[in-house]
């Protein structure tokens, strides 16, 4: 049995089509009308011409909004490179969840057509079992443990 093709609809936005291409890792995306007939074939190059956002601007947004403001990671801890809308993240995060959030958020930034993952992590916090007590971290640790 073959897999259904990855497609977009004619009423989808350019950003939505680019997100589908990045998530599904496809170079070409068939665009269908309301009757599911082929309207045209869109390539990454087509999308880049419509979304001409400078790589430096994308890089700044990844560093400031994703890494620093959202994940509270030091800006120097992860290297961010952007070439023709493709973001490459290189470096080390403490937790796997931080890595996954950074990759997902970077992929949703306007003008990004793909994200390359060169990140490593020390702790895999995505596999914590429900019956395992989770370690408390922060200012109120002792107070919460006594409760």
PDB file of C-alpha atoms in Angstrom:
ATOM      1  CA  UNK A   1       0.000   0.000   0.000  1.00  0.00           C
ATOM      2  CA  UNK A   2       1.401   3.402  -0.906  1.00  0.00           C
ATOM      3  CA  UNK A   3       1.342   6.483   1.282  1.00  0.00           C
ATOM      4  CA  UNK A   4      -0.990   9.341   0.383  1.00  0.00           C
ATOM      5  CA  UNK A   5       0.848  12.273  -1.196  1.00  0.00           C
ATOM      6  CA  UNK A   6       1.498  15.396   0.826  1.00  0.00           C
ATOM      7  CA  UNK A   7      -0.581  18.213  -0.657  1.00  0.00           C
ATOM      8  CA  UNK A   8      -1.816  21.730   0.002  1.00  0.00           C
ATOM      9  CA  UNK A   9      -5.075  23.367  -0.965  1.00  0.00           C
ATOM     10  CA  UNK A  10      -5.394  26.479  -3.112  1.00  0.00           C
ATOM     11  CA  UNK A  11      -6.850  28.463  -0.203  1.00  0.00           C
ATOM     12  CA  UNK A  12      -3.904  27.666   2.115  1.00  0.00           C
ATOM     13  CA  UNK A  13      -1.545  30.528   2.926  1.00  0.00           C
ATOM     14  CA  UNK A  14       2.037  30.552   1.742  1.00  0.00           C
ATOM     15  CA  UNK A  15       3.216  30.147   5.320  1.00  0.00           C
ATOM     16  CA  UNK A  16       0.973  27.083   5.757  1.00  0.00           C
ATOM     17  CA  UNK A  17       2.322  25.527   2.557  1.00  0.00           C
ATOM     18  CA  UNK A  18       5.911  26.218   3.621  1.00  0.00           C
ATOM     19  CA  UNK A  19       5.227  24.669   7.040  1.00  0.00           C
ATOM     20  CA  UNK A  20       3.825  21.519   5.430  1.00  0.00           C
ATOM     21  CA  UNK A  21       6.882  21.244   3.191  1.00  0.00           C
ATOM     22  CA  UNK A  22       9.245  21.676   6.138  1.00  0.00           C
ATOM     23  CA  UNK A  23       7.393  19.253   8.435  1.00  0.00           C
ATOM     24  CA  UNK A  24       6.985  16.575   5.785  1.00  0.00           C
ATOM     25  CA  UNK A  25      10.471  17.220   4.353  1.00  0.00           C
ATOM     26  CA  UNK A  26       9.300  17.464   0.742  1.00  0.00           C
ATOM     27  CA  UNK A  27      10.830  19.593  -2.003  1.00  0.00           C
ATOM     28  CA  UNK A  28       7.664  19.900  -4.108  1.00  0.00           C
ATOM     29  CA  UNK A  29       4.070  20.313  -3.010  1.00  0.00           C
ATOM     30  CA  UNK A  30       1.050  19.660  -5.246  1.00  0.00           C
ATOM     31  CA  UNK A  31      -1.644  22.317  -4.790  1.00  0.00           C
ATOM     32  CA  UNK A  32      -5.241  21.121  -5.153  1.00  0.00           C
ATOM     33  CA  UNK A  33      -8.468  23.057  -5.730  1.00  0.00           C
ATOM     34  CA  UNK A  34     -11.767  22.500  -3.887  1.00  0.00           C
ATOM     35  CA  UNK A  35     -12.521  19.472  -6.116  1.00  0.00           C
ATOM     36  CA  UNK A  36      -9.081  17.965  -5.331  1.00  0.00           C
ATOM     37  CA  UNK A  37      -7.809  18.658  -8.852  1.00  0.00           C
ATOM     38  CA  UNK A  38      -4.177  19.616  -9.370  1.00  0.00           C
ATOM     39  CA  UNK A  39      -3.809  23.365  -9.783  1.00  0.00           C
ATOM     40  CA  UNK A  40      -0.023  23.625  -9.750  1.00  0.00           C
ATOM     41  CA  UNK A  41       3.156  22.281  -8.205  1.00  0.00           C
ATOM     42  CA  UNK A  42       4.928  24.533  -5.692  1.00  0.00           C
ATOM     43  CA  UNK A  43       8.646  24.227  -4.924  1.00  0.00           C
ATOM     44  CA  UNK A  44      10.684  25.604  -2.035  1.00  0.00           C
ATOM     45  CA  UNK A  45      12.232  28.093  -4.430  1.00  0.00           C
ATOM     46  CA  UNK A  46       8.729  29.379  -5.310  1.00  0.00           C
ATOM     47  CA  UNK A  47       8.009  29.957  -1.636  1.00  0.00           C
ATOM     48  CA  UNK A  48      11.334  31.652  -0.987  1.00  0.00           C
ATOM     49  CA  UNK A  49      10.664  34.131  -3.780  1.00  0.00           C
ATOM     50  CA  UNK A  50       7.314  35.047  -2.227  1.00  0.00           C
ATOM     51  CA  UNK A  51       8.664  35.218   1.337  1.00  0.00           C
ATOM     52  CA  UNK A  52      11.849  37.205   0.875  1.00  0.00           C
ATOM     53  CA  UNK A  53      12.755  37.560   4.531  1.00  0.00           C
ATOM     54  CA  UNK A  54      16.426  38.216   5.189  1.00  0.00           C
ATOM     55  CA  UNK A  55      18.315  35.355   6.819  1.00  0.00           C
ATOM     56  CA  UNK A  56      19.791  37.727   9.414  1.00  0.00           C
ATOM     57  CA  UNK A  57      16.286  38.760  10.492  1.00  0.00           C
ATOM     58  CA  UNK A  58      15.219  35.113  10.866  1.00  0.00           C
ATOM     59  CA  UNK A  59      18.382  34.350  12.855  1.00  0.00           C
ATOM     60  CA  UNK A  60      17.720  37.243  15.232  1.00  0.00           C
ATOM     61  CA  UNK A  61      14.143  36.077  15.821  1.00  0.00           C
ATOM     62  CA  UNK A  62      15.270  32.501  16.550  1.00  0.00           C
ATOM     63  CA  UNK A  63      17.870  33.705  19.050  1.00  0.00           C
ATOM     64  CA  UNK A  64      15.798  36.386  20.792  1.00  0.00           C
ATOM     65  CA  UNK A  65      12.275  34.925  20.728  1.00  0.00           C
ATOM     66  CA  UNK A  66      12.868  31.173  20.819  1.00  0.00           C
ATOM     67  CA  UNK A  67      16.115  30.658  22.706  1.00  0.00           C
ATOM     68  CA  UNK A  68      16.280  33.620  25.080  1.00  0.00           C
ATOM     69  CA  UNK A  69      12.678  34.751  25.753  1.00  0.00           C
ATOM     70  CA  UNK A  70      10.888  31.395  25.551  1.00  0.00           C
ATOM     71  CA  UNK A  71      13.442  28.798  26.662  1.00  0.00           C
ATOM     72  CA  UNK A  72      15.632  31.103  28.785  1.00  0.00           C
ATOM     73  CA  UNK A  73      18.758  29.650  27.225  1.00  0.00           C
ATOM     74  CA  UNK A  74      21.922  31.732  26.946  1.00  0.00           C
ATOM     75  CA  UNK A  75      22.232  33.216  23.455  1.00  0.00           C
ATOM     76  CA  UNK A  76      25.812  31.981  23.161  1.00  0.00           C
ATOM     77  CA  UNK A  77      24.902  28.388  24.105  1.00  0.00           C
ATOM     78  CA  UNK A  78      23.411  27.415  20.749  1.00  0.00           C
ATOM     79  CA  UNK A  79      24.737  28.392  17.341  1.00  0.00           C
ATOM     80  CA  UNK A  80      22.048  29.543  14.911  1.00  0.00           C
ATOM     81  CA  UNK A  81      22.824  29.660  11.189  1.00  0.00           C
ATOM     82  CA  UNK A  82      20.305  30.591   8.495  1.00  0.00           C
ATOM     83  CA  UNK A  83      20.895  30.099   4.774  1.00  0.00           C
ATOM     84  CA  UNK A  84      18.076  30.744   2.282  1.00  0.00           C
ATOM     85  CA  UNK A  85      15.448  30.296   4.996  1.00  0.00           C
ATOM     86  CA  UNK A  86      16.878  27.024   6.336  1.00  0.00           C
ATOM     87  CA  UNK A  87      17.725  27.293  10.052  1.00  0.00           C
ATOM     88  CA  UNK A  88      20.513  25.111  11.449  1.00  0.00           C
ATOM     89  CA  UNK A  89      20.679  24.771  15.244  1.00  0.00           C
ATOM     90  CA  UNK A  90      23.961  23.452  16.654  1.00  0.00           C
ATOM     91  CA  UNK A  91      24.932  23.014  20.270  1.00  0.00           C
ATOM     92  CA  UNK A  92      23.777  21.515  23.534  1.00  0.00           C
ATOM     93  CA  UNK A  93      20.614  21.828  25.612  1.00  0.00           C
ATOM     94  CA  UNK A  94      20.184  20.514  29.122  1.00  0.00           C
ATOM     95  CA  UNK A  95      16.874  18.759  28.424  1.00  0.00           C
ATOM     96  CA  UNK A  96      15.482  16.982  25.380  1.00  0.00           C
ATOM     97  CA  UNK A  97      12.216  18.906  25.739  1.00  0.00           C
ATOM     98  CA  UNK A  98      14.132  22.196  25.276  1.00  0.00           C
ATOM     99  CA  UNK A  99      15.654  20.812  22.092  1.00  0.00           C
ATOM    100  CA  UNK A 100      12.280  19.735  20.718  1.00  0.00           C
ATOM    101  CA  UNK A 101      10.631  23.046  21.576  1.00  0.00           C
ATOM    102  CA  UNK A 102      13.459  25.016  19.927  1.00  0.00           C
ATOM    103  CA  UNK A 103      13.197  22.955  16.739  1.00  0.00           C
ATOM    104  CA  UNK A 104       9.398  23.210  16.575  1.00  0.00           C
ATOM    105  CA  UNK A 105       9.290  26.943  17.276  1.00  0.00           C
ATOM    106  CA  UNK A 106      12.060  27.716  14.790  1.00  0.00           C
ATOM    107  CA  UNK A 107      10.121  25.850  12.123  1.00  0.00           C
ATOM    108  CA  UNK A 108       7.063  28.037  12.702  1.00  0.00           C
ATOM    109  CA  UNK A 109       8.808  31.368  12.197  1.00  0.00           C
ATOM    110  CA  UNK A 110       7.753  33.265   9.072  1.00  0.00           C
ATOM    111  CA  UNK A 111      10.289  32.816   6.307  1.00  0.00           C
ATOM    112  CA  UNK A 112      11.687  29.523   7.622  1.00  0.00           C
ATOM    113  CA  UNK A 113      11.405  26.719   5.067  1.00  0.00           C
ATOM    114  CA  UNK A 114      13.322  24.079   7.008  1.00  0.00           C
ATOM    115  CA  UNK A 115      15.155  23.343  10.247  1.00  0.00           C
ATOM    116  CA  UNK A 116      18.313  21.243  10.525  1.00  0.00           C
ATOM    117  CA  UNK A 117      18.880  19.618  13.918  1.00  0.00           C
ATOM    118  CA  UNK A 118      22.469  19.433  15.185  1.00  0.00           C
ATOM    119  CA  UNK A 119      21.458  19.744  18.848  1.00  0.00           C
ATOM    120  CA  UNK A 120      22.319  17.326  21.629  1.00  0.00           C
ATOM    121  CA  UNK A 121      20.843  17.047  25.112  1.00  0.00           C
ATOM    122  CA  UNK A 122      22.020  15.710  28.480  1.00  0.00           C
ATOM    123  CA  UNK A 123      18.747  14.638  30.080  1.00  0.00           C
ATOM    124  CA  UNK A 124      15.876  12.906  28.294  1.00  0.00           C
ATOM    125  CA  UNK A 125      12.964  14.370  30.226  1.00  0.00           C
ATOM    126  CA  UNK A 126      10.399  13.169  27.683  1.00  0.00           C
ATOM    127  CA  UNK A 127      10.471   9.636  29.072  1.00  0.00           C
ATOM    128  CA  UNK A 128       9.494  10.324  32.667  1.00  0.00           C
ATOM    129  CA  UNK A 129       6.940   7.778  33.787  1.00  0.00           C
ATOM    130  CA  UNK A 130       3.718   8.854  35.456  1.00  0.00           C
ATOM    131  CA  UNK A 131       4.443   6.735  38.550  1.00  0.00           C
ATOM    132  CA  UNK A 132       7.948   8.136  39.084  1.00  0.00           C
ATOM    133  CA  UNK A 133       8.241  11.092  41.441  1.00  0.00           C
ATOM    134  CA  UNK A 134       9.480  14.099  39.539  1.00  0.00           C
ATOM    135  CA  UNK A 135      12.358  16.058  40.983  1.00  0.00           C
ATOM    136  CA  UNK A 136      11.420  19.520  42.149  1.00  0.00           C
ATOM    137  CA  UNK A 137      13.686  22.366  41.172  1.00  0.00           C
ATOM    138  CA  UNK A 138      13.535  25.965  42.210  1.00  0.00           C
ATOM    139  CA  UNK A 139      13.255  28.344  45.111  1.00  0.00           C
ATOM    140  CA  UNK A 140      10.368  26.541  46.845  1.00  0.00           C
ATOM    141  CA  UNK A 141      11.824  22.988  46.673  1.00  0.00           C
ATOM    142  CA  UNK A 142      12.158  22.448  50.423  1.00  0.00           C
ATOM    143  CA  UNK A 143       8.761  23.956  51.163  1.00  0.00           C
ATOM    144  CA  UNK A 144       7.013  21.731  48.570  1.00  0.00           C
ATOM    145  CA  UNK A 145       8.768  18.569  49.766  1.00  0.00           C
ATOM    146  CA  UNK A 146       7.534  19.126  53.323  1.00  0.00           C
ATOM    147  CA  UNK A 147       3.905  19.309  52.230  1.00  0.00           C
TER     148      UNK A 147
END
